[in-house]
Amino acid sequence: MSAHTKKRFAVFAIAGLLSIVVAEAAMPKAGSMAPGFSLKSNSGKNLKLEEFRGQVVMINFWATWCGPCRQEMPHLNRLHERYHKAGFALLGVNIDDQPNVARDMMQKLGIAFPVLFDTDKRVSRLYDVDAMPSSLLIDRDGRIRYLHLGYRSGYEIQYDNQIRELLKQ
C-alpha cells in the first residue's frame, strides 16, 4: 500500500468514526434533554416543544399504515383525557407524507390530543425514530425519562404509571 493510499484510508476511517460519534450523539437517550422542534399541528398553528416546558410531555411518533399505532391511539386518547388538566401534554407526531390521511384517521378514532405533521421526517430523524410507534415521556424540566419502542396491548398501563410518577415530581 502506497503512502498516499494509506493516508486516504486513514482519512476515510477517521471520517467514518466521526460519523458514528455524531450519529450516537444525535440519538436522544433517557436522561438527556429532549431536542427542540416546531411542527404544524392539526389545529393549523405551529407548536414548539419548548412551549410545553413545565408539563409532563409524551411524544408519540406514529403513522396511519402502522397497525400497532392504530391499536394504541384510543389508549393514548384516554391518557390525554385523564391527565391533561393535571399538567400532562400528549403530542402525536405523524410521519405520513399526506396530513389529510392522518386527519381522516384521527377523526375516525376521535383523537382529541394535538397531532403534529412531520411530512419531511425532520423531527423523526432528530429523534432517530426507527420503530412505529415510538413514544417518549419527558419530565417538566425537558429531560427524556422513558422511551418506548413499538406497542403491545398492556403498554398503556406502563404509560399510565410513568405519567403519574412524573406528574408527582
Backbone as CSV, one residue per row, in Angstrom:
resi,resn,N_x,N_y,N_z,CA_x,CA_y,CA_z,C_x,C_y,C_z
1,MET,0.850,-1.172,0.000,0.000,0.000,0.000,0.898,1.237,0.000
2,SER,0.638,2.148,-0.925,1.441,3.365,-1.018,1.119,4.302,0.137
3,ALA,1.995,5.259,0.359,1.787,6.243,1.430,0.528,7.056,1.173
4,HIS,0.301,7.376,-0.100,-0.898,8.149,-0.463,-2.169,7.337,-0.154
5,THR,-2.176,6.058,-0.498,-3.327,5.184,-0.241,-3.564,5.038,1.255
6,LYS,-2.468,4.873,2.008,-2.592,4.762,3.475,-3.203,6.032,4.063
7,LYS,-2.756,7.174,3.550,-3.269,8.455,4.040,-4.761,8.586,3.733
8,ARG,-5.165,8.228,2.499,-6.586,8.292,2.130,-7.415,7.340,2.989
9,PHE,-6.894,6.153,3.224,-7.596,5.171,4.062,-7.788,5.723,5.474
10,ALA,-6.726,6.346,6.019,-6.804,6.918,7.371,-7.850,8.022,7.432
11,VAL,-7.894,8.872,6.404,-8.880,9.960,6.361,-10.301,9.387,6.341
12,PHE,-10.540,8.372,5.501,-11.862,7.760,5.424,-12.219,7.057,6.731
13,ALA,-11.253,6.416,7.353,-11.516,5.731,8.622,-11.891,6.731,9.702
14,ILE,-11.174,7.846,9.780,-11.479,8.883,10.771,-12.854,9.491,10.486
15,ALA,-13.141,9.761,9.218,-14.459,10.313,8.852,-15.568,9.345,9.244
16,GLY,-15.337,8.063,9.014,-16.342,7.063,9.394,-16.565,7.026,10.891
17,LEU,-15.487,7.074,11.663,-15.620,7.084,13.120,-16.332,8.340,13.610
18,LEU,-15.996,9.477,13.019,-16.670,10.713,13.412,-18.161,10.656,13.111
19,SER,-18.541,10.067,11.973,-19.965,9.983,11.654,-20.683,9.089,12.656
20,ILE,-20.025,8.041,13.139,-20.637,7.185,14.157,-20.811,7.965,15.450
21,VAL,-19.785,8.733,15.839,-19.869,9.525,17.062,-20.989,10.552,16.943
22,VAL,-21.070,11.235,15.794,-22.122,12.229,15.591,-23.496,11.562,15.632
23,ALA,-23.646,10.409,14.981,-24.928,9.709,14.984,-25.309,9.285,16.392
24,GLU,-24.350,8.782,17.152,-24.636,8.368,18.530,-25.026,9.570,19.370
25,ALA,-24.346,10.697,19.151,-24.636,11.897,19.933,-26.030,12.414,19.622
26,ALA,-26.536,12.175,18.398,-27.836,12.692,17.990,-28.996,11.879,18.550
27,MET,-28.734,10.631,18.930,-29.819,9.790,19.442,-30.165,10.199,20.867
28,PRO,-31.370,10.698,21.105,-31.722,11.049,22.477,-31.857,9.794,23.328
29,LYS,-31.386,9.880,24.542,-31.439,8.765,25.476,-32.123,9.221,26.755
30,ALA,-32.603,8.263,27.528,-33.209,8.599,28.819,-32.182,9.393,29.630
31,GLY,-32.616,10.499,30.196,-31.745,11.371,30.972,-31.237,12.570,30.204
32,SER,-31.295,12.513,28.864,-30.828,13.644,28.057,-31.982,14.629,27.829
33,MET,-31.619,15.839,27.474,-32.627,16.847,27.163,-33.304,16.483,25.842
34,ALA,-34.599,16.662,25.791,-35.350,16.387,24.560,-35.018,17.467,23.537
35,PRO,-34.597,17.068,22.337,-34.305,18.066,21.297,-35.544,18.886,20.951
36,GLY,-35.356,20.181,20.812,-36.462,21.070,20.479,-36.865,20.954,19.021
37,PHE,-38.122,21.279,18.749,-38.631,21.269,17.385,-39.909,22.070,17.327
38,SER,-40.313,22.396,16.111,-41.577,23.076,15.841,-42.186,22.423,14.608
39,LEU,-43.480,22.078,14.705,-44.187,21.464,13.576,-45.604,22.028,13.509
40,LYS,-46.154,22.019,12.296,-47.547,22.423,12.105,-48.443,21.358,12.726
41,SER,-49.475,21.811,13.426,-50.386,20.883,14.105,-51.704,20.768,13.352
42,ASN,-52.521,19.834,13.805,-53.836,19.640,13.198,-54.743,20.851,13.398
43,SER,-54.403,21.743,14.329,-55.184,22.968,14.516,-54.798,24.034,13.495
44,GLY,-53.704,23.793,12.758,-53.249,24.751,11.753,-52.101,25.619,12.224
45,LYS,-51.861,25.674,13.541,-50.752,26.501,14.016,-49.539,25.633,14.336
46,ASN,-48.385,26.275,14.306,-47.151,25.574,14.657,-47.067,25.437,16.170
47,LEU,-46.648,24.271,16.621,-46.412,24.040,18.045,-44.932,23.751,18.239
48,LYS,-44.372,24.340,19.303,-42.967,24.130,19.647,-42.915,23.310,20.923
49,LEU,-42.016,22.355,20.960,-41.873,21.540,22.157,-41.582,22.404,23.376
50,GLU,-40.775,23.441,23.214,-40.407,24.288,24.350,-41.617,24.983,24.984
51,GLU,-42.705,25.132,24.244,-43.919,25.743,24.808,-44.530,24.887,25.917
52,PHE,-44.139,23.618,25.976,-44.713,22.689,26.939,-43.812,22.477,28.150
53,ARG,-42.726,23.252,28.253,-41.831,23.139,29.395,-42.635,23.428,30.657
54,GLY,-42.399,22.645,31.691,-43.169,22.759,32.922,-44.287,21.730,33.008
55,GLN,-44.562,21.065,31.883,-45.548,19.994,31.857,-44.833,18.663,31.622
56,VAL,-45.497,17.577,31.943,-45.025,16.255,31.561,-45.518,16.043,30.137
57,VAL,-44.627,15.660,29.244,-44.966,15.546,27.823,-44.706,14.129,27.334
58,MET,-45.661,13.614,26.589,-45.447,12.369,25.856,-45.442,12.721,24.384
59,ILE,-44.374,12.328,23.688,-44.318,12.463,22.237,-44.507,11.061,21.685
60,ASN,-45.504,10.916,20.831,-45.793,9.619,20.231,-45.650,9.751,18.716
61,PHE,-44.649,9.069,18.153,-44.441,9.047,16.710,-45.290,7.921,16.130
62,TRP,-46.084,8.231,15.098,-46.999,7.240,14.539,-47.238,7.481,13.054
63,ALA,-47.826,6.478,12.429,-48.177,6.558,11.010,-49.494,5.811,10.786
64,THR,-50.250,6.215,9.789,-51.545,5.579,9.529,-51.391,4.143,9.035
65,TRP,-50.287,3.819,8.388,-50.060,2.473,7.866,-49.620,1.493,8.954
66,CYS,-49.430,1.974,10.170,-48.913,1.169,11.277,-50.073,0.597,12.097
67,GLY,-50.272,-0.712,12.006,-51.347,-1.373,12.758,-51.261,-1.150,14.261
68,PRO,-50.079,-1.358,14.893,-49.972,-1.113,16.327,-50.257,0.344,16.713
69,CYS,-49.958,1.277,15.810,-50.258,2.691,16.077,-51.768,2.889,16.206
70,ARG,-52.520,2.313,15.257,-53.987,2.425,15.292,-54.545,1.771,16.552
71,GLN,-53.951,0.677,16.961,-54.387,-0.032,18.159,-54.117,0.804,19.412
72,GLU,-53.001,1.514,19.426,-52.584,2.284,20.598,-53.345,3.602,20.748
73,MET,-53.777,4.202,19.644,-54.365,5.549,19.667,-55.505,5.734,20.668
74,PRO,-56.497,4.844,20.739,-57.564,5.059,21.722,-57.050,5.072,23.170
75,HIS,-56.026,4.259,23.452,-55.442,4.256,24.799,-54.749,5.583,25.084
76,LEU,-54.024,6.091,24.094,-53.364,7.385,24.267,-54.384,8.489,24.460
77,ASN,-55.481,8.423,23.722,-56.518,9.434,23.852,-57.088,9.436,25.276
78,ARG,-57.290,8.238,25.849,-57.784,8.157,27.235,-56.778,8.752,28.216
79,LEU,-55.485,8.508,28.005,-54.463,9.100,28.877,-54.488,10.623,28.770
80,HIS,-54.627,11.111,27.554,-54.726,12.562,27.347,-55.931,13.123,28.113
81,GLU,-57.074,12.492,27.952,-58.289,12.977,28.620,-58.158,12.907,30.136
82,ARG,-57.515,11.875,30.639,-57.383,11.678,32.084,-56.436,12.681,32.721
83,TYR,-55.327,13.024,32.046,-54.257,13.780,32.710,-53.975,15.175,32.162
84,HIS,-54.622,15.596,31.076,-54.229,16.888,30.501,-54.482,18.055,31.441
85,LYS,-55.479,17.970,32.297,-55.741,19.062,33.248,-54.763,19.058,34.421
86,ALA,-54.019,17.959,34.574,-53.059,17.835,35.676,-51.643,18.248,35.262
87,GLY,-51.483,18.742,34.038,-50.165,19.163,33.589,-49.490,18.185,32.654
88,PHE,-50.276,17.380,31.952,-49.753,16.401,31.001,-50.140,16.818,29.588
89,ALA,-49.168,16.780,28.684,-49.430,17.087,27.275,-49.009,15.896,26.430
90,LEU,-49.896,15.463,25.567,-49.589,14.383,24.638,-49.515,14.982,23.244
91,LEU,-48.380,14.785,22.578,-48.190,15.289,21.226,-47.978,14.101,20.299
92,GLY,-48.901,13.891,19.401,-48.731,12.861,18.388,-47.963,13.455,17.224
93,VAL,-46.902,12.792,16.804,-46.133,13.257,15.651,-46.357,12.247,14.533
94,ASN,-47.132,12.663,13.545,-47.457,11.795,12.425,-46.410,11.950,11.338
95,ILE,-45.946,10.816,10.788,-44.884,10.861,9.783,-45.380,10.572,8.366
96,ASP,-46.691,10.504,8.161,-47.225,10.273,6.822,-46.863,11.439,5.902
97,ASP,-46.768,11.139,4.601,-46.485,12.177,3.615,-47.681,13.101,3.401
98,GLN,-48.884,12.570,3.600,-50.116,13.320,3.367,-50.862,13.554,4.688
99,PRO,-50.826,14.760,5.247,-51.527,15.033,6.509,-53.021,14.697,6.457
100,ASN,-53.652,14.799,5.285,-55.090,14.513,5.210,-55.416,13.072,5.557
101,VAL,-54.508,12.156,5.240,-54.708,10.749,5.587,-54.720,10.603,7.111
102,ALA,-53.792,11.293,7.766,-53.739,11.271,9.237,-54.982,11.927,9.834
103,ARG,-55.407,13.038,9.252,-56.606,13.718,9.768,-57.839,12.805,9.684
104,ASP,-57.964,12.077,8.575,-59.092,11.153,8.428,-59.076,10.091,9.527
105,MET,-57.901,9.534,9.787,-57.799,8.515,10.820,-58.093,9.088,12.202
106,MET,-57.587,10.288,12.470,-57.845,10.945,13.753,-59.347,11.144,13.956
107,GLN,-60.028,11.564,12.911,-61.469,11.790,13.003,-62.206,10.485,13.273
108,LYS,-61.843,9.423,12.565,-62.488,8.121,12.758,-62.287,7.596,14.174
109,LEU,-61.095,7.850,14.750,-60.781,7.349,16.093,-61.165,8.320,17.207
110,GLY,-61.592,9.536,16.847,-61.980,10.526,17.854,-60.812,11.051,18.670
111,ILE,-59.671,11.245,18.028,-58.459,11.690,18.716,-58.600,13.161,19.104
112,ALA,-58.377,13.447,20.402,-58.533,14.801,20.922,-57.200,15.506,21.178
113,PHE,-56.103,14.759,21.260,-54.815,15.397,21.560,-54.212,15.992,20.290
114,PRO,-53.313,16.977,20.453,-52.696,17.605,19.280,-51.861,16.617,18.479
115,VAL,-51.984,16.698,17.166,-51.161,15.903,16.268,-50.362,16.874,15.411
116,LEU,-49.072,16.608,15.327,-48.147,17.427,14.557,-47.731,16.639,13.318
117,PHE,-47.509,17.345,12.216,-47.229,16.679,10.949,-45.761,16.818,10.566
118,ASP,-45.072,15.683,10.555,-43.649,15.610,10.224,-43.494,15.014,8.826
119,THR,-44.059,15.686,7.834,-44.084,15.145,6.472,-42.689,15.006,5.867
120,ASP,-41.751,15.855,6.269,-40.387,15.748,5.733,-39.488,14.873,6.601
121,LYS,-40.047,14.310,7.674,-39.354,13.362,8.575,-38.179,13.999,9.316
122,ARG,-38.138,15.309,9.372,-37.042,16.021,10.042,-37.004,15.713,11.534
123,VAL,-38.160,15.755,12.198,-38.200,15.529,13.639,-38.010,14.050,13.967
124,SER,-38.588,13.176,13.157,-38.386,11.746,13.418,-36.915,11.362,13.217
125,ARG,-36.208,12.018,12.306,-34.759,11.792,12.181,-34.025,12.371,13.381
126,LEU,-34.447,13.549,13.839,-33.835,14.185,15.006,-33.911,13.264,16.224
127,TYR,-35.032,12.553,16.349,-35.233,11.632,17.471,-34.817,10.202,17.123
128,ASP,-34.262,10.019,15.951,-33.761,8.716,15.498,-34.831,7.628,15.621
129,VAL,-36.023,7.951,15.164,-37.142,7.013,15.240,-36.980,5.954,14.160
130,ASP,-36.935,4.700,14.597,-36.850,3.608,13.627,-37.851,2.502,13.922
131,ALA,-38.772,2.758,14.844,-39.837,1.793,15.150,-41.143,2.567,15.263
132,MET,-42.212,1.974,14.779,-43.531,2.595,14.858,-44.432,1.719,15.699
133,PRO,-45.141,2.289,16.635,-44.976,3.643,17.166,-43.753,3.714,18.071
134,SER,-43.295,4.918,18.328,-42.256,5.189,19.318,-42.761,6.316,20.200
135,SER,-42.578,6.149,21.510,-43.058,7.157,22.457,-41.956,7.526,23.432
136,LEU,-41.937,8.798,23.800,-41.010,9.302,24.803,-41.815,10.027,25.861
137,LEU,-41.443,9.850,27.095,-42.023,10.631,28.184,-40.959,11.588,28.688
138,ILE,-41.318,12.857,28.743,-40.390,13.935,29.078,-40.869,14.599,30.359
139,ASP,-39.943,14.823,31.292,-40.329,15.433,32.568,-40.517,16.941,32.419
140,ARG,-40.917,17.577,33.504,-41.225,19.018,33.485,-40.014,19.891,33.135
141,ASP,-38.808,19.339,33.350,-37.584,20.086,33.043,-37.100,19.872,31.611
142,GLY,-37.808,19.036,30.842,-37.439,18.809,29.453,-36.507,17.624,29.236
143,ARG,-36.336,16.790,30.263,-35.471,15.602,30.139,-36.297,14.381,29.745
144,ILE,-35.737,13.611,28.826,-36.372,12.351,28.429,-36.207,11.383,29.599
145,ARG,-37.305,10.847,30.058,-37.241,9.916,31.190,-37.530,8.478,30.777
146,TYR,-38.418,8.287,29.805,-38.783,6.939,29.372,-38.886,6.889,27.850
147,LEU,-38.426,5.786,27.278,-38.532,5.531,25.848,-39.295,4.229,25.658
148,HIS,-40.202,4.215,24.709,-40.977,3.012,24.392,-40.960,2.819,22.883
149,LEU,-40.475,1.667,22.441,-40.433,1.354,21.016,-41.467,0.284,20.719
150,GLY,-42.338,0.566,19.757,-43.390,-0.380,19.418,-44.550,-0.276,20.393
151,TYR,-45.539,-1.135,20.192,-46.691,-1.179,21.091,-47.237,-2.604,21.146
152,ARG,-47.549,-3.008,22.344,-48.275,-4.247,22.588,-49.345,-3.950,23.622
153,SER,-50.434,-4.675,23.538,-51.527,-4.493,24.491,-50.977,-4.577,25.915
154,GLY,-51.329,-3.611,26.722,-50.858,-3.552,28.100,-49.808,-2.478,28.327
155,TYR,-49.160,-1.987,27.256,-48.166,-0.930,27.422,-48.788,0.314,28.051
156,GLU,-50.084,0.521,27.786,-50.741,1.722,28.319,-50.735,1.739,29.839
157,ILE,-50.650,0.574,30.475,-50.552,0.519,31.944,-49.211,1.093,32.383
158,GLN,-48.138,0.754,31.666,-46.826,1.337,31.949,-46.870,2.847,31.751
159,TYR,-47.447,3.281,30.630,-47.545,4.718,30.366,-48.253,5.417,31.514
160,ASP,-49.379,4.866,31.930,-50.174,5.463,33.000,-49.334,5.608,34.272
161,ASN,-48.643,4.539,34.669,-47.813,4.577,35.881,-46.692,5.600,35.755
162,GLN,-46.051,5.661,34.604,-44.946,6.593,34.405,-45.436,8.034,34.363
163,ILE,-46.565,8.278,33.749,-47.135,9.631,33.723,-47.453,10.097,35.130
164,ARG,-48.120,9.226,35.906,-48.457,9.602,37.294,-47.195,9.886,38.113
165,GLU,-46.161,9.066,37.922,-44.897,9.275,38.631,-44.308,10.647,38.295
166,LEU,-44.263,10.980,37.014,-43.680,12.251,36.590,-44.543,13.437,37.013
167,LEU,-45.842,13.280,37.040,-46.723,14.379,37.483,-46.530,14.683,38.961
168,LYS,-46.145,13.697,39.753,-45.931,13.905,41.190,-44.641,14.647,41.480
169,GLN,-43.731,14.688,40.529,-42.420,15.317,40.750,-42.461,16.817,40.546
